[in-house]
Short mmCIF file of C-alpha atoms in Angstrom, two decimals:
data_model
loop_
_atom_site.label_atom_id
_atom_site.label_comp_id
_atom_site.label_asym_id
_atom_site.label_seq_id
_atom_site.Cartn_x
_atom_site.Cartn_y
_atom_site.Cartn_z
CA MET H 1 4.86 61.73 64.58
CA ASP H 2 4.08 65.29 65.61
CA LYS H 3 2.53 67.92 63.33
CA ARG H 4 5.85 69.54 62.43
CA ASP H 5 7.31 66.21 61.33
CA ARG H 6 4.18 65.39 59.35
CA ILE H 7 4.51 68.74 57.56
CA LEU H 8 8.17 68.06 56.77
CA GLN H 9 7.39 64.54 55.48
CA ALA H 10 4.53 65.83 53.33
CA ALA H 11 6.69 68.65 51.97
CA LEU H 12 9.48 66.21 51.11
CA LYS H 13 7.11 63.99 49.17
CA LEU H 14 5.38 66.86 47.37
CA PHE H 15 8.54 68.86 46.56
CA ASN H 16 10.00 65.71 44.99
CA GLN H 17 6.81 65.09 43.05
CA TYR H 18 5.84 68.61 41.95
CA GLY H 19 8.85 70.83 42.59
CA PHE H 20 8.99 73.91 44.76
CA ASP H 21 6.91 76.31 42.67
CA ASN H 22 4.12 73.80 42.01
CA THR H 23 3.70 72.82 45.66
CA PRO H 24 1.45 75.32 47.44
CA THR H 25 1.39 75.31 51.24
CA ALA H 26 -2.30 74.29 51.14
CA ARG H 27 -1.32 71.07 49.36
CA ILE H 28 1.39 70.40 51.97
CA THR H 29 -0.98 70.87 54.90
CA LYS H 30 -3.64 68.72 53.24
CA GLU H 31 -1.09 65.92 52.66
CA ALA H 32 0.13 66.28 56.26
CA GLY H 33 -3.41 66.15 57.61
CA VAL H 34 -3.17 69.44 59.49
CA ALA H 35 -5.07 72.71 59.31
CA THR H 36 -3.80 75.19 56.71
CA GLY H 37 -2.59 77.68 59.29
CA THR H 38 -0.68 75.04 61.24
CA LEU H 39 2.24 75.14 58.80
CA PHE H 40 2.79 78.80 59.68
CA ASN H 41 3.01 77.98 63.39
CA TYR H 42 6.24 76.13 62.59
CA PHE H 43 7.57 77.91 59.48
CA ARG H 44 7.28 81.57 58.43
CA ASN H 45 6.79 80.62 54.79
CA LYS H 46 7.42 77.90 52.22
CA GLU H 47 11.02 79.10 51.72
CA GLU H 48 11.82 78.55 55.40
CA LEU H 49 10.14 75.14 55.24
CA ILE H 50 12.28 73.93 52.34
CA ASN H 51 15.44 75.28 53.95
CA VAL H 52 14.69 73.49 57.24
CA LEU H 53 13.93 70.32 55.27
CA TYR H 54 17.24 70.68 53.41
CA LEU H 55 19.20 70.99 56.66
CA ASN H 56 17.33 68.10 58.30
CA CYS H 57 18.20 65.88 55.36
CA LYS H 58 21.86 66.99 55.48
CA GLU H 59 21.99 66.25 59.20
CA SER H 60 20.55 62.77 58.64
CA LEU H 61 23.11 62.10 55.92
CA THR H 62 26.12 63.34 57.87
CA ARG H 63 25.17 61.25 60.91
CA ARG H 64 25.09 58.17 58.68
CA LEU H 65 28.33 59.01 56.85
CA SER H 66 30.22 59.12 60.15
CA TYR H 67 28.87 55.80 61.39
CA GLY H 68 31.79 53.44 62.09
CA LEU H 69 34.33 55.87 60.65
CA GLU H 70 36.37 56.08 63.85
CA GLN H 71 37.07 52.34 63.61
CA GLU H 72 38.75 52.65 60.22
CA THR H 73 42.52 53.08 60.23
CA THR H 74 43.57 53.70 56.61
CA PHE H 75 42.48 56.42 54.21
CA ARG H 76 41.10 53.82 51.80
CA SER H 77 39.08 52.06 54.49
CA LYS H 78 37.68 55.40 55.70
CA LEU H 79 36.66 56.34 52.17
CA LYS H 80 35.09 52.91 51.67
CA ARG H 81 33.15 53.29 54.94
CA ILE H 82 31.88 56.70 53.75
CA TYR H 83 30.94 55.14 50.39
CA ILE H 84 29.03 52.24 51.95
CA ASN H 85 27.33 54.57 54.43
CA TYR H 86 26.28 56.93 51.61
CA ILE H 87 24.82 54.09 49.56
CA GLY H 88 23.05 52.69 52.63
CA TRP H 89 21.62 56.07 53.63
CA SER H 90 20.43 56.71 50.08
CA LEU H 91 18.65 53.36 49.98
CA ASP H 92 17.10 53.89 53.41
CA HIS H 93 16.24 57.53 52.62
CA THR H 94 15.61 57.55 48.89
CA ASP H 95 13.18 60.48 49.10
CA GLU H 96 15.82 62.59 50.85
CA PHE H 97 18.46 61.55 48.29
CA LEU H 98 16.16 62.52 45.41
CA PHE H 99 15.33 65.79 47.18
CA PHE H 100 19.05 66.67 47.26
CA GLN H 101 19.44 65.84 43.60
CA GLN H 102 16.56 68.14 42.71
CA PHE H 103 17.27 71.03 45.08
CA CYS H 104 21.02 71.11 45.76
CA ASN H 105 21.46 74.04 43.36
CA ALA H 106 17.95 75.49 43.53
CA SER H 107 17.49 79.19 44.23
CA CYS H 108 14.92 78.43 46.95
CA ILE H 109 17.76 77.11 49.14
CA GLY H 110 19.28 80.19 50.75
CA GLU H 111 22.98 80.92 50.81
CA THR H 112 23.08 80.76 54.62
CA THR H 113 21.37 77.36 54.53
CA ARG H 114 23.72 76.13 51.82
CA LYS H 115 26.79 77.17 53.87
CA GLU H 116 25.39 75.60 57.03
CA GLY H 117 24.66 72.41 55.11
CA LEU H 118 28.19 72.28 53.72
CA SER H 119 29.67 72.83 57.17
CA LYS H 120 28.09 69.56 58.29
CA PHE H 121 30.55 67.78 55.99
CA ASN H 122 33.68 69.38 57.50
CA ASN H 123 34.93 66.11 59.00
CA ILE H 124 34.52 64.32 55.65
CA MET H 125 36.28 67.18 53.84
CA GLU H 126 39.14 66.98 56.36
CA ILE H 127 39.60 63.29 55.56
CA ILE H 128 39.69 64.02 51.82
CA ALA H 129 42.10 66.92 52.34
CA GLU H 130 44.35 64.62 54.37
CA GLY H 131 44.35 62.10 51.52
CA ILE H 132 45.37 64.82 49.07
CA GLU H 133 48.08 66.21 51.38
CA GLN H 134 49.55 62.76 51.99
CA GLU H 135 49.41 62.09 48.23
CA ILE H 136 47.31 58.98 48.79
CA ILE H 137 44.89 60.39 46.24
CA LYS H 138 45.54 62.71 43.32
CA LYS H 139 46.83 66.13 44.26
CA VAL H 140 44.03 68.38 43.00
CA ASN H 141 41.92 71.19 44.38
CA LEU H 142 39.77 69.95 47.30
CA ASP H 143 36.61 71.43 45.77
CA TYR H 144 37.26 69.60 42.50
CA MET H 145 37.94 66.33 44.31
CA SER H 146 34.77 66.59 46.38
CA ASN H 147 32.70 67.31 43.26
CA LEU H 148 34.27 64.34 41.49
CA LEU H 149 33.58 62.05 44.45
CA MET H 150 29.95 63.24 44.68
CA GLY H 151 29.45 62.59 40.98
CA ILE H 152 30.70 59.02 41.28
CA LEU H 153 28.81 58.44 44.53
CA ASN H 154 25.57 59.70 43.02
CA ALA H 155 25.98 57.65 39.83
CA ASN H 156 26.49 54.53 41.92
CA THR H 157 23.59 55.46 44.18
CA TYR H 158 21.17 55.68 41.25
CA TYR H 159 22.31 52.24 40.16
CA PHE H 160 21.80 50.82 43.65
CA ILE H 161 18.34 52.43 43.89
CA ASP H 162 17.42 50.62 40.68
CA ASN H 163 19.09 47.40 41.90
CA PRO H 164 18.77 47.44 45.72
CA SER H 165 19.63 43.75 46.18
CA LEU H 166 23.19 44.52 45.04
CA ALA H 167 23.77 46.55 48.22
CA ALA H 168 23.99 43.22 50.10
CA ASP H 169 26.41 41.75 47.55
CA GLU H 170 29.89 42.26 49.07
CA ILE H 171 31.68 41.46 45.81
CA PHE H 172 29.63 43.98 43.84
CA LEU H 173 30.05 46.60 46.58
CA GLU H 174 33.82 46.15 46.44
CA THR H 175 33.81 46.32 42.64
CA SER H 176 31.69 49.47 42.61
CA PHE H 177 33.89 51.08 45.27
CA ASN H 178 36.99 50.20 43.25
CA PHE H 179 35.68 52.30 40.35
CA LEU H 180 35.65 55.27 42.70
CA TRP H 181 39.01 54.37 44.26
CA ASP H 182 40.77 53.75 40.95
CA SER H 183 39.65 57.13 39.64
CA ILE H 184 41.23 59.12 42.50
CA LYS H 185 44.13 57.06 43.92
CA ASN H 186 47.61 58.35 43.31
#
């Protein structure tokens, strides 16, 4: 792992543990095992660091969400694939998941970064919009539907983080997905 990646990993851990304001750059570089000035060779300041970290996490998540999606043929199967991929990513990347939960609405994440992060989900949003347009799912505002889906996804994710063995239980996965599906289907 190169120095930049070590800095990002250390920042992820420390931001989750102490928050943005209580994580000085000196603590990050110490945790990363690099000289204090090294952080500034890669990032202008702590704000740029957290914004880069935010986008890296979003990119990791969106890559995982799309995995196997092209093989699905129905709206429901696509949504289930997204659901399973989200749960799997969150279990494999729990620190990143917890980072999002803590910082998704934080003022240290810039508006430009937030918009760029959202744009990474355009293909997922198109699938949801298609489901609304075709009246497969309830005909509501796309923003409302995406917020509702994220709420249910995150609630399930917390449960799976506390009970990771259930992620391999096909019956429980189907049951948990059905809670999501039953809440939005038309």
